[in-house]
Short mmCIF file of C-alpha atoms in Angstrom, two decimals:
data_model
loop_
_atom_site.label_atom_id
_atom_site.label_comp_id
_atom_site.label_asym_id
_atom_site.label_seq_id
_atom_site.Cartn_x
_atom_site.Cartn_y
_atom_site.Cartn_z
CA ASP C 15 105.65 109.45 70.02
CA ALA C 16 107.56 108.92 73.24
CA GLY C 17 105.90 106.62 75.70
CA VAL C 18 106.11 106.80 79.47
CA ILE C 19 109.72 107.33 80.48
CA GLN C 20 111.14 106.00 83.72
CA SER C 21 114.56 106.35 85.26
CA PRO C 22 116.69 104.72 86.33
CA ARG C 23 115.96 101.34 84.73
CA HIS C 24 117.91 99.55 87.43
CA GLU C 25 118.83 100.62 90.94
CA VAL C 26 120.88 98.70 93.45
CA THR C 27 121.23 100.24 96.87
CA GLU C 28 121.97 99.32 100.44
CA MET C 29 119.42 99.12 103.20
CA GLY C 30 118.82 102.48 104.81
CA GLN C 31 119.63 104.53 101.73
CA GLU C 32 117.19 106.89 100.08
CA VAL C 33 115.89 105.86 96.67
CA THR C 34 114.20 108.18 94.16
CA LEU C 35 112.41 106.84 91.10
CA ARG C 36 111.39 109.18 88.31
CA CYS C 37 108.64 109.19 85.74
CA LYS C 38 107.68 111.32 82.77
CA PRO C 39 104.13 110.59 81.58
CA ILE C 40 102.94 110.74 78.00
CA SER C 41 102.34 114.32 76.92
CA GLY C 42 98.67 115.22 77.24
CA HIS C 43 97.93 112.54 79.80
CA ASN C 44 96.81 114.02 83.09
CA SER C 45 96.54 110.90 85.21
CA LEU C 46 99.64 109.17 86.53
CA PHE C 47 99.92 105.90 88.42
CA TRP C 48 102.70 104.23 90.40
CA TYR C 49 102.64 100.43 90.67
CA ARG C 50 104.86 97.87 92.34
CA GLN C 51 105.25 94.35 90.93
CA THR C 52 106.59 91.34 92.81
CA MET C 53 106.27 87.62 92.28
CA MET C 54 104.38 87.21 95.52
CA ARG C 55 101.90 90.08 95.26
CA GLY C 56 101.67 90.72 91.52
CA LEU C 57 100.91 94.25 90.32
CA GLU C 58 99.90 96.60 93.15
CA LEU C 59 98.71 100.17 92.74
CA LEU C 60 100.60 102.42 95.14
CA ILE C 61 99.23 105.87 94.34
CA TYR C 62 97.68 107.81 91.50
CA PHE C 63 97.39 111.46 90.56
CA ASN C 64 94.84 113.41 88.53
CA ASN C 65 96.00 116.79 87.29
CA ASN C 66 99.04 116.58 89.58
CA VAL C 67 96.87 116.03 92.68
CA PRO C 68 97.17 112.74 94.61
CA ILE C 69 93.77 111.04 94.52
CA ASP C 70 94.30 107.69 96.18
CA ASP C 71 97.44 106.78 98.13
CA SER C 72 95.90 103.90 100.07
CA GLY C 73 98.28 101.49 98.38
CA MET C 74 101.40 103.19 99.69
CA PRO C 75 102.89 100.61 102.05
CA GLU C 76 104.02 102.89 104.84
CA ASP C 77 105.42 106.28 105.67
CA ARG C 78 108.76 105.42 104.16
CA PHE C 79 107.13 105.83 100.76
CA SER C 80 106.21 109.21 99.33
CA ALA C 81 105.25 110.42 95.87
CA LYS C 82 105.09 113.85 94.31
CA MET C 83 103.96 115.32 91.03
CA PRO C 84 105.18 118.90 90.89
CA ASN C 85 103.98 119.39 87.32
CA ALA C 86 102.16 117.60 84.53
CA SER C 87 105.33 116.13 83.05
CA PHE C 88 107.16 114.74 86.05
CA SER C 89 106.62 112.58 89.10
CA THR C 90 108.84 110.97 91.70
CA LEU C 91 108.45 108.04 94.05
CA LYS C 92 110.78 108.16 97.02
CA ILE C 93 111.63 105.48 99.55
CA GLN C 94 113.45 106.63 102.66
CA PRO C 95 114.90 104.62 104.28
CA SER C 96 114.87 101.66 101.91
CA GLU C 97 114.60 98.07 103.14
CA PRO C 98 115.30 94.73 101.43
CA ARG C 99 111.56 93.98 101.25
CA ASP C 100 111.16 97.02 98.98
CA SER C 101 112.98 95.13 96.24
CA ALA C 102 110.59 94.96 93.29
CA VAL C 103 109.92 96.39 89.86
CA TYR C 104 108.23 99.79 90.06
CA PHE C 105 106.11 100.89 87.13
CA CYS C 106 104.71 104.25 86.23
CA ALA C 107 101.67 104.49 83.96
CA SER C 108 99.71 107.40 82.54
CA SER C 109 96.29 107.86 81.01
CA ARG C 110 93.92 110.45 79.62
CA PRO C 111 90.85 110.18 81.82
CA GLY C 112 87.44 109.95 80.27
CA TYR C 113 84.51 107.66 79.74
CA THR C 114 86.35 105.91 76.92
CA TYR C 115 89.84 105.93 75.47
CA ASN C 116 91.25 106.13 78.98
CA GLU C 117 93.69 103.26 78.62
CA GLN C 118 96.73 103.22 80.87
CA PHE C 119 100.13 103.08 79.22
CA PHE C 120 103.05 101.72 81.19
CA GLY C 121 106.69 102.69 81.31
CA PRO C 122 109.48 100.11 81.14
CA GLY C 123 109.82 99.98 84.92
CA THR C 124 112.61 100.45 87.43
CA ARG C 125 114.03 97.28 88.93
CA LEU C 126 115.00 98.09 92.51
CA THR C 127 117.26 95.85 94.55
CA VAL C 128 117.86 96.74 98.18
CA LEU C 129 120.71 94.79 99.74
CA GLY F 19 89.39 96.70 96.47
CA GLN F 20 87.93 94.82 93.59
CA GLN F 21 88.93 91.22 93.07
CA LEU F 22 89.79 90.07 89.57
CA ASN F 23 90.19 86.34 89.10
CA GLN F 24 92.23 85.46 86.07
CA SER F 25 92.54 81.90 84.76
CA PRO F 26 94.37 79.82 84.02
CA GLN F 27 97.38 80.86 86.05
CA SER F 28 99.74 79.31 83.51
CA MET F 29 99.55 77.56 80.17
CA PHE F 30 101.98 75.40 78.24
CA ILE F 31 100.94 74.91 74.63
CA GLN F 32 102.36 73.74 71.33
CA GLU F 33 103.09 76.27 68.62
CA GLY F 34 100.08 76.62 66.36
CA GLU F 35 97.50 75.89 69.04
CA ASP F 36 94.82 78.34 70.04
CA VAL F 37 94.81 79.88 73.52
CA SER F 38 91.94 81.05 75.67
CA MET F 39 92.09 82.85 79.00
CA ASN F 40 89.52 84.72 81.01
CA CYS F 41 88.97 87.17 83.79
CA THR F 42 86.04 87.54 86.17
CA SER F 43 85.23 90.21 88.70
CA SER F 44 82.97 90.46 91.71
CA SER F 45 81.38 93.63 90.38
CA ILE F 46 80.58 95.22 87.05
CA PHE F 47 83.07 97.18 85.00
CA ASN F 48 82.72 99.78 82.25
CA THR F 49 86.11 99.11 80.69
CA TRP F 50 88.21 96.00 80.22
CA LEU F 51 91.81 96.05 79.07
CA TRP F 52 94.16 93.23 78.14
CA TYR F 53 97.93 93.62 78.46
CA LYS F 54 100.96 91.51 77.64
CA GLN F 55 104.18 91.73 79.60
CA ASP F 56 107.49 90.46 78.23
CA PRO F 57 110.35 89.70 80.65
CA GLY F 58 112.07 92.85 81.82
CA GLU F 59 109.49 95.14 80.23
CA GLY F 60 106.36 96.96 81.25
CA PRO F 61 102.88 95.72 80.33
CA VAL F 62 101.88 96.63 76.79
CA LEU F 63 98.25 97.25 75.93
CA LEU F 64 96.78 94.71 73.50
CA ILE F 65 93.06 95.39 73.38
CA ALA F 66 90.60 97.80 75.02
CA LEU F 67 86.88 97.06 75.42
CA TYR F 68 84.28 99.67 76.35
CA LYS F 69 80.88 98.12 75.78
CA ALA F 70 79.15 95.03 77.13
CA GLY F 71 79.11 92.34 74.47
CA GLU F 72 81.81 94.05 72.43
CA LEU F 73 84.09 91.71 70.47
CA THR F 74 87.36 93.22 69.30
CA SER F 75 90.24 91.76 67.34
CA ASN F 76 93.86 92.76 67.01
CA GLY F 77 95.56 90.46 64.55
CA ARG F 78 95.47 86.94 65.99
CA LEU F 79 94.06 88.25 69.26
CA THR F 80 90.35 88.50 70.00
CA ALA F 81 88.82 89.78 73.23
CA GLN F 82 85.25 90.09 74.39
CA PHE F 83 83.54 92.21 77.03
CA GLY F 84 81.13 89.86 78.81
CA ILE F 85 77.45 90.64 78.58
CA THR F 86 77.13 90.66 82.37
CA ARG F 87 79.97 93.22 82.52
CA LYS F 88 81.68 91.03 85.09
CA ASP F 89 83.94 89.08 82.80
CA SER F 90 86.13 89.19 79.74
CA PHE F 91 88.10 86.69 77.73
CA LEU F 92 91.11 86.80 75.46
CA ASN F 93 91.77 84.33 72.65
CA ILE F 94 95.00 83.92 70.73
CA SER F 95 94.78 81.93 67.52
CA ALA F 96 97.62 79.93 65.94
CA SER F 97 100.12 80.71 68.70
CA ILE F 98 103.74 81.45 67.84
CA PRO F 99 106.85 81.51 70.06
CA SER F 100 106.78 85.31 70.46
CA ASP F 101 103.38 85.03 72.17
CA VAL F 102 105.28 83.89 75.27
CA GLY F 103 104.75 86.23 78.20
CA ILE F 104 102.37 87.14 80.96
CA TYR F 105 98.91 88.35 80.03
CA PHE F 106 96.98 90.62 82.38
CA CYS F 107 93.39 91.71 82.39
CA ALA F 108 92.38 95.01 83.94
CA GLY F 109 88.95 96.40 84.70
CA GLN F 110 87.60 99.81 85.58
CA HIS F 111 84.33 101.18 86.82
CA ARG F 112 83.89 104.83 86.04
CA ASN F 113 82.68 105.52 89.58
CA ASP F 114 86.15 104.55 90.79
CA GLY F 115 87.83 107.40 88.99
CA ASN F 116 90.66 106.38 86.75
CA GLN F 117 91.80 103.40 88.74
CA PHE F 118 92.08 100.03 87.02
CA TYR F 119 92.10 96.73 88.90
CA PHE F 120 94.47 94.11 87.57
CA GLY F 121 94.20 90.35 87.41
CA THR F 122 96.97 88.11 88.68
CA GLY F 123 98.16 87.26 85.19
CA THR F 124 98.32 84.20 82.95
CA SER F 125 101.80 82.99 82.10
CA LEU F 126 101.92 81.58 78.57
CA THR F 127 104.66 79.29 77.33
CA VAL F 128 104.66 78.26 73.66
CA ILE F 129 106.65 75.15 72.82
CA PRO F 130 108.08 75.24 69.28
#
């Protein structure tokens, strides 16, 4: 079975440019999570969706960040305009919510470098 | 948000030794997960725990859900070089929806 798919795997861009990260969750999972990982701050939850609806976006750093989930099989995280401090690895994860068996499964990540 | 304290922060051990790491939280959880992250990859789920006191094994890995529901530990027996990586704990309380809170990670180095 395919796991969580993220694209691109690597992105190098210049400050001020728009960046769009993409995620395809595991089929049948209806919760999707965006995380950011840096050496300094570790793994931070940015936003998560249940049934395509954003539930908690309190981790989104600022208005330059936005996330959408137009359908159950696709989500995007957009940064506009990008800044060097946005450089990090961005992970998408999905889960099947419930009392048990609700483990999160992670994608391989997108390594973003903003010059 | 919830605070998860994971210790130790890093470990350097000889191949063949056993490893133990733990995670504590300031509040109770209903689910504990343990992940391993290899360089350049996403975290991979190792073990999931759903019941206080539960002890679960996955090969050389054993994890336990603390009886107080505020802690969990992970043991690795007879370590091998491919055990190298960063290990994360994650906890969830069902009243928080589907959100998991992650520990800061334990970096494991195995010396051949």
